[in-house]
Tab-separated table of C-alpha atoms and ligand atoms in Angstrom:
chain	number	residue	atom	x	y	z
A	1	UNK	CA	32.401	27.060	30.102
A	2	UNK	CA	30.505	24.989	27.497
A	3	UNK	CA	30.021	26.238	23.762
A	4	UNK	CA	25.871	26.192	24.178
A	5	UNK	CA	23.383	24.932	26.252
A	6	UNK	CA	22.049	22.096	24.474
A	7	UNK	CA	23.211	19.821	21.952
A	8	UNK	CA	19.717	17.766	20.556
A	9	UNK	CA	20.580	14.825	17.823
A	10	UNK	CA	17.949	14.187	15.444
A	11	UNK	CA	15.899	16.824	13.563
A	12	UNK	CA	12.714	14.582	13.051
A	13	UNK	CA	9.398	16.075	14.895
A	14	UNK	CA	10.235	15.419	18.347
A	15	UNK	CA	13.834	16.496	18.258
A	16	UNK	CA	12.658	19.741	16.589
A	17	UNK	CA	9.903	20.366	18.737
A	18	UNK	CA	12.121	19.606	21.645
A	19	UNK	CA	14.645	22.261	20.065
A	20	UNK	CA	11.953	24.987	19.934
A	21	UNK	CA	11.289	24.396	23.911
A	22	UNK	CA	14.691	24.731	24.855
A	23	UNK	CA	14.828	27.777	23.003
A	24	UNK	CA	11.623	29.447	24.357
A	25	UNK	CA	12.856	28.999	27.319
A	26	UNK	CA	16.366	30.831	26.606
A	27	UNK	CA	18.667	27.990	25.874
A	28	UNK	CA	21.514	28.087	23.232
A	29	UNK	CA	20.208	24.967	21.039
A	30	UNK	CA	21.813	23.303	18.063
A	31	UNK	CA	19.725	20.494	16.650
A	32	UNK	CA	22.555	17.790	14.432
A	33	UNK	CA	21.199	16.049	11.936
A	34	UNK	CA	22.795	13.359	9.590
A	35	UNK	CA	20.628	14.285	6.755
A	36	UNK	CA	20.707	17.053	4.104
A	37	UNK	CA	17.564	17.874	5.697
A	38	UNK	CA	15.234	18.023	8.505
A	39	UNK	CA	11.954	15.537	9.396
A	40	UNK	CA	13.864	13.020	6.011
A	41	UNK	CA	13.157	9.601	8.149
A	42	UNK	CA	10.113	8.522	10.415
A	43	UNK	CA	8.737	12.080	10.591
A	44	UNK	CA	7.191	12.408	7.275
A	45	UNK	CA	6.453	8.452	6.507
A	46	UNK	CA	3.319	8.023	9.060
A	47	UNK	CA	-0.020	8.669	9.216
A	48	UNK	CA	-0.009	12.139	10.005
A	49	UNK	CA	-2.701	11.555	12.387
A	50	UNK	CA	-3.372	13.099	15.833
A	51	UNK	CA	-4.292	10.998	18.313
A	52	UNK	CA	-6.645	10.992	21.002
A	53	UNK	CA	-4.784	8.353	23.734
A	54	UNK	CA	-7.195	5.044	24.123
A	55	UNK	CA	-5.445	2.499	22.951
A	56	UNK	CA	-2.400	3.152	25.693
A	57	UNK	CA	-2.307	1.417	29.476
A	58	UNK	CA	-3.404	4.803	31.552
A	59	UNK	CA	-0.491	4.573	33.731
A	60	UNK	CA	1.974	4.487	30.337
A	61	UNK	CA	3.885	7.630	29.123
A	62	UNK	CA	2.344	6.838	26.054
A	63	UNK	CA	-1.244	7.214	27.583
A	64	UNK	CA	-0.059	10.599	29.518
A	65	UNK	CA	1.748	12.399	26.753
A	66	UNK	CA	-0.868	10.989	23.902
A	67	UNK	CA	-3.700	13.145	25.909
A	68	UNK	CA	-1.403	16.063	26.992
A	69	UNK	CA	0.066	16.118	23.086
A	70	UNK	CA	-3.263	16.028	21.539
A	71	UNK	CA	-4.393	19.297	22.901
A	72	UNK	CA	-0.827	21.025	23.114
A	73	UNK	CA	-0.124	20.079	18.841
A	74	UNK	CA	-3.641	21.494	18.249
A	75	UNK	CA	-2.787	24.486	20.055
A	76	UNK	CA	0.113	25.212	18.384
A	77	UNK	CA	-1.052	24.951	15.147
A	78	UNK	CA	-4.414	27.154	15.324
A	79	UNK	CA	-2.581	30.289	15.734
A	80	UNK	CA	0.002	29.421	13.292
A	81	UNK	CA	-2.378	28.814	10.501
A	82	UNK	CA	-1.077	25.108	10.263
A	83	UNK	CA	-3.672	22.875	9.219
A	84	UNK	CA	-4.637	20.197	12.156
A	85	UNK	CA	-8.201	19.500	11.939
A	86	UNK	CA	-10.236	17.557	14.682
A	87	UNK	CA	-11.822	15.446	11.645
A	88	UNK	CA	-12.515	12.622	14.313
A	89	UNK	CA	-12.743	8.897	14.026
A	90	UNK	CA	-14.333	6.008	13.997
A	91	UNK	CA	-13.148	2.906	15.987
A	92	UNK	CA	-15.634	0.007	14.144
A	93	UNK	CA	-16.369	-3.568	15.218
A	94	UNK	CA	-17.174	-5.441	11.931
A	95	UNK	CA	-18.309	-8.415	13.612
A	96	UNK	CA	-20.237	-9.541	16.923
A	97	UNK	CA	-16.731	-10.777	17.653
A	98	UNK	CA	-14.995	-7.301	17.573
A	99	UNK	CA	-17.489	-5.708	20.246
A	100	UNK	CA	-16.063	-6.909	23.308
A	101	UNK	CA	-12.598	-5.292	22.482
A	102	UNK	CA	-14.126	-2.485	21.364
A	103	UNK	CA	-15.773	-1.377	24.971
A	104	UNK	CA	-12.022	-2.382	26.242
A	105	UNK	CA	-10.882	0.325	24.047
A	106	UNK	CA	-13.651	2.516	25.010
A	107	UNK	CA	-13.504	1.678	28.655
A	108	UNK	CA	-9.604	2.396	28.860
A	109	UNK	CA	-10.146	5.641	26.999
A	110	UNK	CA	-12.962	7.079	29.402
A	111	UNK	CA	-9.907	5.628	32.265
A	112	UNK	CA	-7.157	7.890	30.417
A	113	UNK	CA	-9.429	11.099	30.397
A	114	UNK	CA	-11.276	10.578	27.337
A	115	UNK	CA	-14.697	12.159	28.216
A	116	UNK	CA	-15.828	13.118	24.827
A	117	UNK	CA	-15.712	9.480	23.525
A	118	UNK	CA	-18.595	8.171	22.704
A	119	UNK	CA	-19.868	4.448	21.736
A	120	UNK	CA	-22.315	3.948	18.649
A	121	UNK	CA	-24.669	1.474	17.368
A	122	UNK	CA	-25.189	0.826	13.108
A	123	UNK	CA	-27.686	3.659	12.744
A	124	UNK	CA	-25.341	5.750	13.882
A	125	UNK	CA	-22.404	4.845	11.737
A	126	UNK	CA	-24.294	5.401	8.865
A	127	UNK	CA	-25.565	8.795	9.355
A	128	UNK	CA	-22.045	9.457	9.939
A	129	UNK	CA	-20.323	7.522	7.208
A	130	UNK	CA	-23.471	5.891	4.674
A	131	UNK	CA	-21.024	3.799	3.294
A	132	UNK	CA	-19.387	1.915	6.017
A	133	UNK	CA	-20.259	-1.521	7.100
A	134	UNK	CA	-20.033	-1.936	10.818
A	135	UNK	CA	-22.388	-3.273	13.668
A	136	UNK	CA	-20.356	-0.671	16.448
A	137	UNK	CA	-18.105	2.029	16.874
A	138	UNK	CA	-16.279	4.156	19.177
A	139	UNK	CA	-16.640	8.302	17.744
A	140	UNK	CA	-13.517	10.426	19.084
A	141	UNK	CA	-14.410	13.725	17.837
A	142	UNK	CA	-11.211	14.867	19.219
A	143	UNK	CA	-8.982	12.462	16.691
A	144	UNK	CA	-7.252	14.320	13.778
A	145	UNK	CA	-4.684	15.312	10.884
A	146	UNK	CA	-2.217	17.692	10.906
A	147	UNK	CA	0.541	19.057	8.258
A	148	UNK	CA	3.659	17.550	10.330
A	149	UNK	CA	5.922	19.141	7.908
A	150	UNK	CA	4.694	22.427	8.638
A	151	UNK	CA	5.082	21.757	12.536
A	152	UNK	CA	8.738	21.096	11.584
A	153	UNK	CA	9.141	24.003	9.852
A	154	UNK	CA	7.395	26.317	12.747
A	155	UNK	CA	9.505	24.415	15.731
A	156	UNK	CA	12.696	25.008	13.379
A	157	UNK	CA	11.683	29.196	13.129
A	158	UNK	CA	11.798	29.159	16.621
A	159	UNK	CA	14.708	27.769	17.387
A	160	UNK	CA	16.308	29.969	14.819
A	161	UNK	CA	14.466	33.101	16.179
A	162	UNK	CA	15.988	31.598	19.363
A	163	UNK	CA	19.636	32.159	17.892
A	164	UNK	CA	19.462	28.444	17.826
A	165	UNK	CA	20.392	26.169	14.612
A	166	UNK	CA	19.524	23.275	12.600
A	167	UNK	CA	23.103	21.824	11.583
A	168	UNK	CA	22.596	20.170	8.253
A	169	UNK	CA	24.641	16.473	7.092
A	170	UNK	CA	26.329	16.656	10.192
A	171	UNK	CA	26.038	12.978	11.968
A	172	UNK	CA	26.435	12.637	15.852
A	173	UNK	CA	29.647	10.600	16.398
A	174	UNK	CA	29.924	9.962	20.190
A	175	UNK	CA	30.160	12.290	23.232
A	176	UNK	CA	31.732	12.230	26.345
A	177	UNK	CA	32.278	13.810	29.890
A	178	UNK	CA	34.456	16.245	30.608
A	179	UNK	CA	34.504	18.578	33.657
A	180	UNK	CA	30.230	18.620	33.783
A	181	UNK	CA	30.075	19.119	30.452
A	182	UNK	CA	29.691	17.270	27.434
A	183	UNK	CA	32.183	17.007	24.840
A	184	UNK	CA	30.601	16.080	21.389
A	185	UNK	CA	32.280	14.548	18.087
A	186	UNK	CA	30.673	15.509	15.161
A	187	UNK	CA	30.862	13.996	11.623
A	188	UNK	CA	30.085	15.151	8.031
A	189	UNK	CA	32.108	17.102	5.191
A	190	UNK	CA	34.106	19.477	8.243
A	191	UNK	CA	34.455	17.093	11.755
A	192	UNK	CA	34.767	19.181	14.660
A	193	UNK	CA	33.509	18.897	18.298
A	194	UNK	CA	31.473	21.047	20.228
A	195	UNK	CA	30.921	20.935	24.258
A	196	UNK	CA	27.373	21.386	25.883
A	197	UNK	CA	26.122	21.262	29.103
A	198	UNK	CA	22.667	19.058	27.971
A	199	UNK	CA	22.759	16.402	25.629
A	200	UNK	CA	19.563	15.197	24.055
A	201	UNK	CA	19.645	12.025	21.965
A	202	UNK	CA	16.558	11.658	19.632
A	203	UNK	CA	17.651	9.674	16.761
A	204	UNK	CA	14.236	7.468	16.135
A	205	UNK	CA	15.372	4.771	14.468
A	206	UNK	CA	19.155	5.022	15.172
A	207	UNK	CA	18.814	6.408	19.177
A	208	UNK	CA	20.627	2.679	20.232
A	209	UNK	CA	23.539	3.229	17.620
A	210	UNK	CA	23.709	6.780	19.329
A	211	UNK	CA	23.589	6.029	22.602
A	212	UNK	CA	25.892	3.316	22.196
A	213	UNK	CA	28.680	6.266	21.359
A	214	UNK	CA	28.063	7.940	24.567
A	215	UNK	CA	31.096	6.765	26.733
A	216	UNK	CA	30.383	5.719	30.032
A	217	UNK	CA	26.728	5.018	29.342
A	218	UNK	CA	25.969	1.594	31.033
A	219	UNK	CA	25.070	-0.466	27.529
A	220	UNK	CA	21.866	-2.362	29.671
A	221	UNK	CA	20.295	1.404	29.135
A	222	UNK	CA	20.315	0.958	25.733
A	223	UNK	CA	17.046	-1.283	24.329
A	224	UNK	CA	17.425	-3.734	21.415
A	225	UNK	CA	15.845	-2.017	18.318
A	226	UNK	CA	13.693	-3.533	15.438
A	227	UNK	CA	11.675	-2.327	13.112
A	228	UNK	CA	8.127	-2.974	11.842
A	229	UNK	CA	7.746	-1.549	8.565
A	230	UNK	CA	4.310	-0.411	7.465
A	231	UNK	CA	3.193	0.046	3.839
A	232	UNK	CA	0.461	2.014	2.271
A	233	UNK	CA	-1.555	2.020	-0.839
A	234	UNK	CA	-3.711	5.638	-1.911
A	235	UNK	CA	-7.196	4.737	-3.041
A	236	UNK	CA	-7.173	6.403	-6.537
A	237	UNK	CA	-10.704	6.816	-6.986
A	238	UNK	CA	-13.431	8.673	-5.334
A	239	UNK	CA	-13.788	7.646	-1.425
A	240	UNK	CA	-16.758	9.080	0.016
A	241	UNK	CA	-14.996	9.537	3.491
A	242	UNK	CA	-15.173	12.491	5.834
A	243	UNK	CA	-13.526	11.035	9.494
A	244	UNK	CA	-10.603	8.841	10.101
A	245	UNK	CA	-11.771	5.251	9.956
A	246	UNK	CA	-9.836	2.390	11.984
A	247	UNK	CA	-10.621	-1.322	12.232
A	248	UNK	CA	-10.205	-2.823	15.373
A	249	UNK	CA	-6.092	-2.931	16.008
A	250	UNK	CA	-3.635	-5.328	14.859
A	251	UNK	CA	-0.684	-7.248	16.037
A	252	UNK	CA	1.921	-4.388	15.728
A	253	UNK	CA	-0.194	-1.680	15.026
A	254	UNK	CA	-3.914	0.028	14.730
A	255	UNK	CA	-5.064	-1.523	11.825
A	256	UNK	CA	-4.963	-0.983	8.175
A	257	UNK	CA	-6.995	2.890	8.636
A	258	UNK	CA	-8.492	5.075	6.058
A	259	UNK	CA	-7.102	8.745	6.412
A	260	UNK	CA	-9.552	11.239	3.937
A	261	UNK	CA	-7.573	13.857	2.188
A	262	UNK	CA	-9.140	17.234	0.724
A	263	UNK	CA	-9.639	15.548	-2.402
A	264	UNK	CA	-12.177	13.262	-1.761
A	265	UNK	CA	-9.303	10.878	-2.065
A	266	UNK	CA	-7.910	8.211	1.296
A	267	UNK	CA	-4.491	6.365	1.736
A	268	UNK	CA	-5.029	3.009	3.653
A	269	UNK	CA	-2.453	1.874	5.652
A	270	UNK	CA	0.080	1.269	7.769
A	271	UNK	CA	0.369	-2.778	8.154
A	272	UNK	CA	3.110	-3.955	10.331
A	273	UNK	CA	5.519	-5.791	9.194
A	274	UNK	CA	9.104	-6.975	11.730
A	275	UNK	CA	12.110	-6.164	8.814
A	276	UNK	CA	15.624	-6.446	9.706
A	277	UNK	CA	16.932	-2.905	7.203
A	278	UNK	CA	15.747	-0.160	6.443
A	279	UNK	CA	13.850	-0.313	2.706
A	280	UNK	CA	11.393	2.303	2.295
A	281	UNK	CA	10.174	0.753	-0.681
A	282	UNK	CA	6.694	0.039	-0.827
A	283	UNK	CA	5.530	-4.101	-0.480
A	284	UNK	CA	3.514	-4.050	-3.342
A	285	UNK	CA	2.546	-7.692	-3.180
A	286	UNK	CA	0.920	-6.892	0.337
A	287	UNK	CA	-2.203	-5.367	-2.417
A	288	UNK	CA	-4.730	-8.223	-2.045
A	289	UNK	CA	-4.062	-8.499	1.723
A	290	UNK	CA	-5.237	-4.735	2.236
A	291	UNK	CA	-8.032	-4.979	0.008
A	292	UNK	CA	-9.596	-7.831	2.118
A	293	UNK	CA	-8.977	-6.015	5.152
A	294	UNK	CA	-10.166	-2.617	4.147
A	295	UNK	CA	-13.594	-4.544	2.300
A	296	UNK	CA	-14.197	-5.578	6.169
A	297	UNK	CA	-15.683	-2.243	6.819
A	298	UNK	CA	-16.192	-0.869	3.094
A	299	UNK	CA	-17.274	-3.546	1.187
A	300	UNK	CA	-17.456	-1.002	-2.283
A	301	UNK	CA	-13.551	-0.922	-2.635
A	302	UNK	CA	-12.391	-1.375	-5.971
A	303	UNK	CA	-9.193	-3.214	-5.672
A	304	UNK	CA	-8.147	-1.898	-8.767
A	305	UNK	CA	-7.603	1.861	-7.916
A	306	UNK	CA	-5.695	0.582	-4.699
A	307	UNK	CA	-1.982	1.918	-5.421
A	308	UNK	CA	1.196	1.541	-3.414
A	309	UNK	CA	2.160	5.143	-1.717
A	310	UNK	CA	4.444	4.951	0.488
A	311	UNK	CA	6.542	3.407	3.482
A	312	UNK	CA	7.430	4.105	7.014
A	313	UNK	CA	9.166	1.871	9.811
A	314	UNK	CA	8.760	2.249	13.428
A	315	UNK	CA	11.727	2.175	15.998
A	316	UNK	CA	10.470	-0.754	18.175
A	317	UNK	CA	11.894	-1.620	21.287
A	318	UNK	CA	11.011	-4.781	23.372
A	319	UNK	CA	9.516	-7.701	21.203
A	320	UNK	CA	8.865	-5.929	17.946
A	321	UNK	CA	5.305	-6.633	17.169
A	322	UNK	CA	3.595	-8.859	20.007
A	323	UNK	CA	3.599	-6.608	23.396
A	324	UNK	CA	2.922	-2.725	24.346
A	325	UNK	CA	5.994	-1.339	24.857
A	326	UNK	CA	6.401	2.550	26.248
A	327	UNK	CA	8.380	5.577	25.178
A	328	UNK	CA	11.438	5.215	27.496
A	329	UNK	CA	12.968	9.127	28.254
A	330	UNK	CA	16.120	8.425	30.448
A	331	UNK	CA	18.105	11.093	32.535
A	332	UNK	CA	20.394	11.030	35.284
A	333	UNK	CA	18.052	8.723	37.774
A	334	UNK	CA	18.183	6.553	35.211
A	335	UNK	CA	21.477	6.094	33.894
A	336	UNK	CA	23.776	8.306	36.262
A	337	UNK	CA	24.703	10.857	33.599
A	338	UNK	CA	24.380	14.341	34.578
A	339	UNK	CA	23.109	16.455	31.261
A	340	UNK	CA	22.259	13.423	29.041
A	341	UNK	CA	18.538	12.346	27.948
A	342	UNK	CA	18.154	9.416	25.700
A	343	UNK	CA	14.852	9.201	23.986
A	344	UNK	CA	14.228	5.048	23.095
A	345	UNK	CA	10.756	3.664	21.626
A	346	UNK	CA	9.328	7.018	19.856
A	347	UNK	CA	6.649	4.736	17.685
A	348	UNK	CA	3.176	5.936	17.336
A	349	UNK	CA	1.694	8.494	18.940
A	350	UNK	CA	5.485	10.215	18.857
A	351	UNK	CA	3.943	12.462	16.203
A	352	UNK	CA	0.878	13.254	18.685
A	353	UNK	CA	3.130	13.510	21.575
A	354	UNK	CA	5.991	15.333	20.003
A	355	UNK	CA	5.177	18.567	22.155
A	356	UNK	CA	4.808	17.045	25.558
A	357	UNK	CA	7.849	14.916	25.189
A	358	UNK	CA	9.585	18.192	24.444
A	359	UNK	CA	8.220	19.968	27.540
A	360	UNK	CA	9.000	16.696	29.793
A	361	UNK	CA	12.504	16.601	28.135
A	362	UNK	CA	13.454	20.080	28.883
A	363	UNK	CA	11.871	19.371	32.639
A	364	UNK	CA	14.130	17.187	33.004
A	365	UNK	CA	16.721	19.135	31.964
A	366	UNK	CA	16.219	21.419	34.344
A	367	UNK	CA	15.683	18.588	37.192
A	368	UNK	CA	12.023	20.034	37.571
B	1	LIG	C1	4.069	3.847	9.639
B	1	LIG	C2	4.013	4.817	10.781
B	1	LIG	C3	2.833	5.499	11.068
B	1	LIG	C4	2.770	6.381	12.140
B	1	LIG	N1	1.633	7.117	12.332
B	1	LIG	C5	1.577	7.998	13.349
B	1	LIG	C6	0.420	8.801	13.532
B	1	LIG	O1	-0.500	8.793	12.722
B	1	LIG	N2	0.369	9.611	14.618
B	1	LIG	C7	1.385	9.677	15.522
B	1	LIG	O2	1.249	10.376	16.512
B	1	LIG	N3	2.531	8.972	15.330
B	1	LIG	C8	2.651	8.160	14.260
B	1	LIG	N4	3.796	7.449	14.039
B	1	LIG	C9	4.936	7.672	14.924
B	1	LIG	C10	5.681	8.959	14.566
B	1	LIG	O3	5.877	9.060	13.175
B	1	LIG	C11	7.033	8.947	15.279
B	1	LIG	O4	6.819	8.686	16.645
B	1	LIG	C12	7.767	10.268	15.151
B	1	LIG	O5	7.856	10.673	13.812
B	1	LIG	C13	9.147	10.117	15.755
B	1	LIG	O6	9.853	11.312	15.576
B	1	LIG	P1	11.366	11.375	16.010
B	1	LIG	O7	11.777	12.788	15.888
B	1	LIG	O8	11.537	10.698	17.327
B	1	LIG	O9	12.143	10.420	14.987
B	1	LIG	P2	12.604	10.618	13.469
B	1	LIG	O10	11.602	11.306	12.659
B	1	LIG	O11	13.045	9.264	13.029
B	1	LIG	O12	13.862	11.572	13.580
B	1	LIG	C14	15.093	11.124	14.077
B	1	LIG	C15	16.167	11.904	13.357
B	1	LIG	O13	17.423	11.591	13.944
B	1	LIG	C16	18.388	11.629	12.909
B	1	LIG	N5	19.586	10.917	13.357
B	1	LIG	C17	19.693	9.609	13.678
B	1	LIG	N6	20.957	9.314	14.043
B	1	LIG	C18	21.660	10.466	13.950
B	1	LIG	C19	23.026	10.806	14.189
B	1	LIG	N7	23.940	9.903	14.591
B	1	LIG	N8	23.414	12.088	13.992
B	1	LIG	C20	22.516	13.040	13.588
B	1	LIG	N9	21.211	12.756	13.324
B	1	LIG	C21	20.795	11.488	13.516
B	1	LIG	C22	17.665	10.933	11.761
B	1	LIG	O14	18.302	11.193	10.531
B	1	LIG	C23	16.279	11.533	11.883
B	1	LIG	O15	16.146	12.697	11.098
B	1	LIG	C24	3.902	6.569	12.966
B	1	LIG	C25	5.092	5.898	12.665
B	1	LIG	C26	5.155	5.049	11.572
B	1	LIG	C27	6.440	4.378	11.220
């Protein structure tokens, strides 16, 4: 008989919130994490926004678990006292050029559910947001932010109120089969192994050096992974700001946004960048480039008060910047390994979609 139900690796959002579903639903769950601590890596370097699911193909997990995760992270939040608050956005077209992809954007949004979306003309725009420049927009009033460290921390009491555990600076080593079950190497200051009858791999930027340790898992299941790095800069003076605002997307990503914070202050940001490692630290010479980009739709910007913040980098799979690419979730009809789940691609909207990838995972699991 296995040790516990469920081994997951990686404690970022999606492996936690993945934890806390397996646990609600009665499951022995340990969560192994390389780090001292939970949510260190992709988790808390984003935009902390919630997204509404129009820029996806409808058909594309993406699309599907976008929509589904919006409402289900909002949800669990409320009654939580977390904050996630439906701030909504503005999609704007700074140009006569812009328009045409904005109604694509609009039209494939209305296609993947989106009935709240609305299109807007100048007037508009500025009775929304006076000092924005832009000749059309799309409005989602059901776009957001949300505290994602505070989701960690909730999905984490629940495992634990689920007997479940978060095991600290303890790095996944490799796993293999053994009488239905999984036997599982683990690293860190005291190696031991553990055996499971699920194995969940959700390592974000490391899932193909993981799943390359499974033994007997056919290596053409495992994508080639690059990174886009994406900077940003905090605006450190007053920006008179109440939604999310997004430019038209970019090659690699949505656009260098403005997120609001309580302050009255904004971070821009990300860009997207393809990097070969893993630096974190900010691309400060990337400065004038945002400026021009963010002056597009607010031409008061002073440059000046622009200041680098932070970094993130997205696990990419497929070409790294050029081409949508999907989440890829991958169980026995994929690969032929009873009890194993590889999660591959979690880029933007993971954060958005962290709870409905954990509710797909554990159906899965259970071959529902
Ligand atoms: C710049 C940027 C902006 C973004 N903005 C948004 C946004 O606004 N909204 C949105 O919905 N999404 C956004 N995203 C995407 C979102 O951040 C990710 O999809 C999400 O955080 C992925 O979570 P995760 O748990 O899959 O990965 P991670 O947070 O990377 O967690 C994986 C964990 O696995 C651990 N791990 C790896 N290998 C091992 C091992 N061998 N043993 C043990 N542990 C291991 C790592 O240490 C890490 O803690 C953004 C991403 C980036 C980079």
């Amino acid at each position: 008989m296995a040790d516990i139900d469920v081994v997951i690796v990686g404690a970022g959002i999606v492996g936690l919130a993945t934890a806390a579903s397996f646990a609600r639903s009665g499951q022995s769950t340990i969560v192994l994490e390389k780090n001292p601590s939970f949510g260190e890596e992709t988790s808390s370097r984003n935009s902390e926004v919630i997204h509404a699911g129009m820029y996806y193909p409808t058909d594309s997990l993406k699309a599907q678990l976008c929509v589904e995760g919006n409402r289900l992270i909002y949800d669990y939040c409320k009654p939580r006292g977390i904050m996630a608050n439906a701030i909504g956005k503005l999609i704007v077209a700074t140009s006569d050029a812009e328009v045409a992809g904005l109604h694509d954007i609009y039209a494939r949004g209305i296609e993947n559910g989106l009935a709240a979306l609305e299109l807007i003309d100048a007037q508009k725009i500025k009775s929304l947001e006076p000092a924005i420049k832009a000749i059309a927009a799309i409005y989602s009033p059901t776009s957001g932010i949300v505290d994602s460290h505070s989701v960690m921390l909730a999905c984490l009491g629940e495992l634990e109120d689920g007997g479940g555990a978060l095991v600290r600076s303890s790095p996944f080593i490799g796993a293999k089969q053994k009488n239905g079950e999984w036997e599982i190497s683990v690293g860190g200051d005291e190696p031991t192994s553990i055996t499971a009858k699920t194995l969940v791999l959700s390592a974000g930027l490391w899932s193909d050096k993981a799943a390359a340790n499974v033994i007997g898992l056919d290596a053409n299941f495992i994508p080639k992974m690059h990174y886009a790095k994406g900077n940003y800069f905090r605006y450190m003076g007053k920006a008179p700001f109440s939604h999310l605002i997004y430019p038209m997307p970019s090659v690699g990503g949505l656009g260098i946004h403005l997120t609001p914070d309580a302050a009255g202050h904004a971070r821009f940001g990300p860009d997207a960048q393809a990097v070969e490692v893993l630096d974190y630290q900010v691309d400060v010479t990337k400065k004038p480039i945002f400026a021009e980009s963010i002056r597009a739709y607010w031409p008061e910007l002073d440059e000046s008060l622009l200041t680098p913040d932070y970094a993130g980098i997205r696990p990419k799979i497929g070409n790294a910047l050029h081409e949508f690419v999907d989440f890829q979730i991958l169980d026995e009809t994929n690969h032929g390994l009873g009890g194993l789940i590889c999660l591959f691609g979690i880029d933007s909207p993971g954060l958005t979609s962290s709870f409905a990838i954990a509710n797909k995972v554990l159906r899965r699991a259970k071959n529902l």
